[in-house]
Structure formats: structure tokens, C-alpha cells
PDB file of C-alpha atoms in Angstrom:
ATOM      1  CA  MET E 263     -53.794 192.082 -83.265  1.00 45.00           C
ATOM      2  CA  LYS E 264     -53.860 191.817 -79.496  1.00 47.00           C
ATOM      3  CA  ALA E 265     -50.969 189.958 -77.830  1.00 45.00           C
ATOM      4  CA  SER E 266     -51.834 186.903 -75.800  1.00 46.00           C
ATOM      5  CA  ARG E 267     -51.329 186.847 -72.042  1.00 49.00           C
ATOM      6  CA  SER E 268     -48.473 184.338 -72.302  1.00 49.00           C
ATOM      7  CA  ALA E 269     -46.652 186.509 -74.857  1.00 50.00           C
ATOM      8  CA  THR E 270     -46.725 189.543 -72.534  1.00 47.00           C
ATOM      9  CA  GLY E 271     -45.303 187.740 -69.510  1.00 57.00           C
ATOM     10  CA  GLY E 272     -48.343 186.063 -67.964  1.00 66.00           C
ATOM     11  CA  LEU E 273     -48.989 185.709 -64.271  1.00 67.00           C
ATOM     12  CA  VAL E 274     -46.825 187.875 -61.987  1.00 64.00           C
ATOM     13  CA  TYR E 275     -48.668 187.449 -58.668  1.00 67.00           C
ATOM     14  CA  SER E 276     -50.878 184.792 -57.186  1.00 65.00           C
ATOM     15  CA  THR E 277     -52.916 185.133 -54.009  1.00 67.00           C
ATOM     16  CA  ASP E 278     -51.957 181.557 -53.160  1.00 73.00           C
ATOM     17  CA  SER E 279     -48.216 181.710 -53.876  1.00 70.00           C
ATOM     18  CA  GLY E 280     -47.274 185.399 -53.919  1.00 72.00           C
ATOM     19  CA  ARG E 281     -44.791 186.720 -56.486  1.00 74.00           C
ATOM     20  CA  MET E 282     -44.218 184.541 -59.555  1.00 73.00           C
ATOM     21  CA  CYS E 283     -41.075 184.259 -61.689  1.00 73.00           C
ATOM     22  CA  PRO E 284     -41.680 185.632 -65.211  1.00 69.00           C
ATOM     23  CA  GLN E 285     -39.332 183.069 -66.828  1.00 72.00           C
ATOM     24  CA  CYS E 286     -40.357 179.730 -65.320  1.00 76.00           C
ATOM     25  CA  ARG E 287     -43.763 180.837 -63.925  1.00 72.00           C
ATOM     26  CA  GLN E 288     -43.049 179.239 -60.536  1.00 75.00           C
ATOM     27  CA  PRO E 289     -43.395 180.955 -57.142  1.00 77.00           C
ATOM     28  CA  MET E 290     -40.264 183.013 -56.345  1.00 73.00           C
ATOM     29  CA  GLY E 291     -39.523 180.798 -53.333  1.00 72.00           C
ATOM     30  CA  VAL E 292     -39.022 177.700 -55.502  1.00 76.00           C
ATOM     31  CA  CYS E 293     -37.810 179.387 -58.707  1.00 74.00           C
ATOM     32  CA  ALA E 294     -34.600 177.809 -60.002  1.00 71.00           C
ATOM     33  CA  CYS E 295     -33.780 180.363 -62.717  1.00 70.00           C
ATOM     34  CA  HIS E 296     -33.918 183.297 -60.234  1.00 53.00           C
ATOM     35  CA  ALA E 297     -31.388 181.609 -57.916  1.00 50.00           C
ATOM     36  CA  VAL E 298     -28.990 181.012 -60.819  1.00 49.00           C
ATOM     37  CA  ALA E 299     -29.200 184.682 -61.832  1.00 47.00           C
ATOM     38  CA  ALA E 300     -28.458 185.852 -58.277  1.00 46.00           C
ATOM     39  CA  VAL E 301     -25.340 183.685 -58.006  1.00 45.00           C
ATOM     40  CA  SER E 302     -24.006 184.687 -61.434  1.00 40.00           C
ATOM     41  CA  VAL E 303     -23.789 188.341 -60.343  1.00 49.00           C
ATOM     42  CA  SER E 304     -20.607 187.575 -58.405  1.00 50.00           C
ATOM     43  CA  ALA E 305     -18.840 185.770 -61.245  1.00 57.00           C
ATOM     44  CA  ASP E 306     -15.679 187.877 -60.865  1.00 72.00           C
ATOM     45  CA  GLY E 307     -15.572 187.364 -57.098  1.00 78.00           C
ATOM     46  CA  VAL E 308     -15.658 191.081 -56.260  1.00 86.00           C
ATOM     47  CA  VAL E 309     -18.266 192.509 -53.904  1.00 89.00           C
ATOM     48  CA  ARG E 310     -19.380 195.974 -54.946  1.00 90.00           C
ATOM     49  CA  VAL E 311     -20.454 198.558 -52.370  1.00 92.00           C
ATOM     50  CA  SER E 312     -22.278 201.675 -53.539  1.00 91.00           C
ATOM     51  CA  ARG E 313     -24.570 204.431 -52.297  1.00 91.00           C
ATOM     52  CA  GLU E 314     -27.944 205.114 -53.898  1.00 89.00           C
ATOM     53  CA  THR E 315     -30.822 207.537 -53.329  1.00 86.00           C
ATOM     54  CA  LYS E 316     -33.019 206.715 -56.333  1.00 85.00           C
ATOM     55  CA  GLY E 317     -36.646 206.059 -55.410  1.00 82.00           C
ATOM     56  CA  ARG E 318     -36.125 206.775 -51.723  1.00 81.00           C
ATOM     57  CA  ALA E 319     -37.194 210.436 -51.447  1.00 85.00           C
ATOM     58  CA  GLY E 320     -33.566 211.600 -51.183  1.00 82.00           C
ATOM     59  CA  LYS E 321     -32.660 209.208 -48.375  1.00 88.00           C
ATOM     60  CA  GLY E 322     -29.413 207.377 -49.063  1.00 90.00           C
ATOM     61  CA  VAL E 323     -28.815 203.655 -48.668  1.00 93.00           C
ATOM     62  CA  THR E 324     -25.647 201.614 -48.984  1.00 93.00           C
ATOM     63  CA  LEU E 325     -25.987 198.717 -51.443  1.00 93.00           C
ATOM     64  CA  VAL E 326     -23.847 195.574 -51.243  1.00 92.00           C
ATOM     65  CA  LYS E 327     -23.970 193.556 -54.488  1.00 90.00           C
ATOM     66  CA  GLY E 328     -22.224 190.453 -55.786  1.00 87.00           C
ATOM     67  CA  LEU E 329     -22.006 188.462 -52.560  1.00 85.00           C
ATOM     68  CA  GLY E 330     -23.049 185.167 -54.144  1.00 81.00           C
ATOM     69  CA  LEU E 331     -24.828 184.077 -50.956  1.00 81.00           C
ATOM     70  CA  GLU E 332     -28.386 182.848 -50.597  1.00 83.00           C
ATOM     71  CA  GLY E 333     -30.983 182.430 -47.887  1.00 84.00           C
ATOM     72  CA  ASP E 334     -29.828 182.280 -44.288  1.00 87.00           C
ATOM     73  CA  ALA E 335     -26.187 183.089 -45.048  1.00 87.00           C
ATOM     74  CA  LEU E 336     -27.156 186.313 -46.814  1.00 89.00           C
ATOM     75  CA  THR E 337     -29.560 187.252 -44.022  1.00 90.00           C
ATOM     76  CA  ALA E 338     -26.885 186.623 -41.384  1.00 92.00           C
ATOM     77  CA  LEU E 339     -24.350 188.790 -43.231  1.00 91.00           C
ATOM     78  CA  ALA E 340     -26.936 191.553 -43.622  1.00 92.00           C
ATOM     79  CA  LYS E 341     -27.660 191.412 -39.894  1.00 94.00           C
ATOM     80  CA  ALA E 342     -23.947 191.713 -39.094  1.00 93.00           C
ATOM     81  CA  LEU E 343     -23.527 194.654 -41.477  1.00 93.00           C
ATOM     82  CA  LYS E 344     -26.522 196.447 -39.976  1.00 93.00           C
ATOM     83  CA  ALA E 345     -25.151 195.907 -36.462  1.00 94.00           C
ATOM     84  CA  THR E 346     -21.713 197.166 -37.513  1.00 92.00           C
ATOM     85  CA  CYS E 347     -23.219 200.324 -38.993  1.00 92.00           C
ATOM     86  CA  GLY E 348     -25.773 200.783 -36.204  1.00 93.00           C
ATOM     87  CA  SER E 349     -28.519 201.110 -38.768  1.00 93.00           C
ATOM     88  CA  GLY E 350     -31.497 199.322 -40.271  1.00 93.00           C
ATOM     89  CA  GLY E 351     -31.745 197.677 -43.636  1.00 92.00           C
ATOM     90  CA  THR E 352     -33.031 194.753 -45.645  1.00 90.00           C
ATOM     91  CA  VAL E 353     -32.195 192.117 -48.245  1.00 91.00           C
ATOM     92  CA  LYS E 354     -33.903 192.426 -51.645  1.00 88.00           C
ATOM     93  CA  ASP E 355     -33.168 190.101 -54.577  1.00 85.00           C
ATOM     94  CA  GLY E 356     -29.717 189.131 -53.318  1.00 87.00           C
ATOM     95  CA  VAL E 357     -28.669 192.739 -52.604  1.00 90.00           C
ATOM     96  CA  VAL E 358     -28.096 193.945 -49.046  1.00 92.00           C
ATOM     97  CA  GLU E 359     -29.427 197.453 -48.370  1.00 93.00           C
ATOM     98  CA  VAL E 360     -28.182 199.296 -45.270  1.00 93.00           C
ATOM     99  CA  GLN E 361     -29.902 202.581 -44.418  1.00 92.00           C
ATOM    100  CA  GLY E 362     -27.592 205.589 -44.591  1.00 91.00           C
ATOM    101  CA  ASP E 363     -24.195 206.287 -46.104  1.00 91.00           C
ATOM    102  CA  HIS E 364     -21.973 203.581 -44.563  1.00 92.00           C
ATOM    103  CA  CYS E 365     -19.775 202.600 -47.530  1.00 92.00           C
ATOM    104  CA  ASP E 366     -16.512 202.965 -45.604  1.00 92.00           C
ATOM    105  CA  LYS E 367     -17.739 200.912 -42.622  1.00 93.00           C
ATOM    106  CA  VAL E 368     -19.111 198.177 -44.898  1.00 92.00           C
ATOM    107  CA  LEU E 369     -15.868 198.013 -46.910  1.00 92.00           C
ATOM    108  CA  ALA E 370     -13.805 197.769 -43.720  1.00 93.00           C
ATOM    109  CA  TYR E 371     -16.048 195.009 -42.323  1.00 92.00           C
ATOM    110  CA  LEU E 372     -15.957 192.977 -45.541  1.00 90.00           C
ATOM    111  CA  ALA E 373     -12.169 193.333 -45.822  1.00 91.00           C
ATOM    112  CA  ALA E 374     -11.747 192.168 -42.208  1.00 91.00           C
ATOM    113  CA  LYS E 375     -13.865 189.090 -42.975  1.00 87.00           C
ATOM    114  CA  GLY E 376     -11.790 188.219 -46.059  1.00 87.00           C
ATOM    115  CA  TRP E 377     -14.116 189.424 -48.821  1.00 86.00           C
ATOM    116  CA  LYS E 378     -12.615 191.121 -51.861  1.00 90.00           C
ATOM    117  CA  ALA E 379     -14.660 194.333 -51.956  1.00 89.00           C
ATOM    118  CA  LYS E 380     -14.451 197.624 -53.743  1.00 90.00           C
ATOM    119  CA  ARG E 381     -16.461 200.809 -53.952  1.00 92.00           C
ATOM    120  CA  ALA E 382     -18.672 201.158 -57.013  1.00 87.00           C
ATOM    121  CA  GLY E 383     -20.356 204.255 -58.374  1.00 82.00           C
ATOM    122  CA  GLY E 384     -19.373 207.836 -57.647  1.00 66.00           C
TER     123      GLY E 384
END
């Protein structure tokens, strides 16, 4: 028996709206369940800073998770972190990515701004 389209997740991209949320089937920009999931990551109030190379051809990036910020506030913090490190980066799904290994600089910046941050991973 072949599974129906709705049972396998349904629409994931629309040329009109872009990416679609698999849970509520709304565009990611107006999805309510995705925003709740992003905020719940920081339930313990600790920001985790780690370094990762997976899927980046051996190039390392510094990941900042658990900020609990959304939209413009997250973008502004990412911009400040990139300027502090003198590097590029981006924001993807509530996680700030800074190009290069800048864990110590990011931890020092977050501590100076009053965030409770710790290093995660190896």
C-alpha cells in the first residue's frame, strides 16, 4: 500500500511562499510552531558555544545556540559577534554561525554583555 502525500509530510516548498513548515503547513515566515520550538531551546537559560566542521568541507564554524532571540534582535547580535570576531557568518534556524574558530572571543563577548554562556562539545 502506498502512503498518501499527507502521511509522508506533504508540501515542503512552494514557489509562491518558499519553505513550508512540516507541522502546520504554513510558510516558515508565519509559522507559529517553528517559533515556539526555537524559543524552547534556551529553556535552561544557558547559551552554548561550539565549533563544528560537519558538512563544510573541513572549514570550521563557531555555533551559538540557545539564545532565545528572534528576528531583528538575533540578527543584531549576530552582526555584533561577526564584527567582534572580524569574520563572516549567518543566522540559520535560530542558531548564529560565525566563520572560523572563535569560541573564546564569542564567550568573552557574551559574558561581557551579561549572557550566561558556556562551551559545548569537545
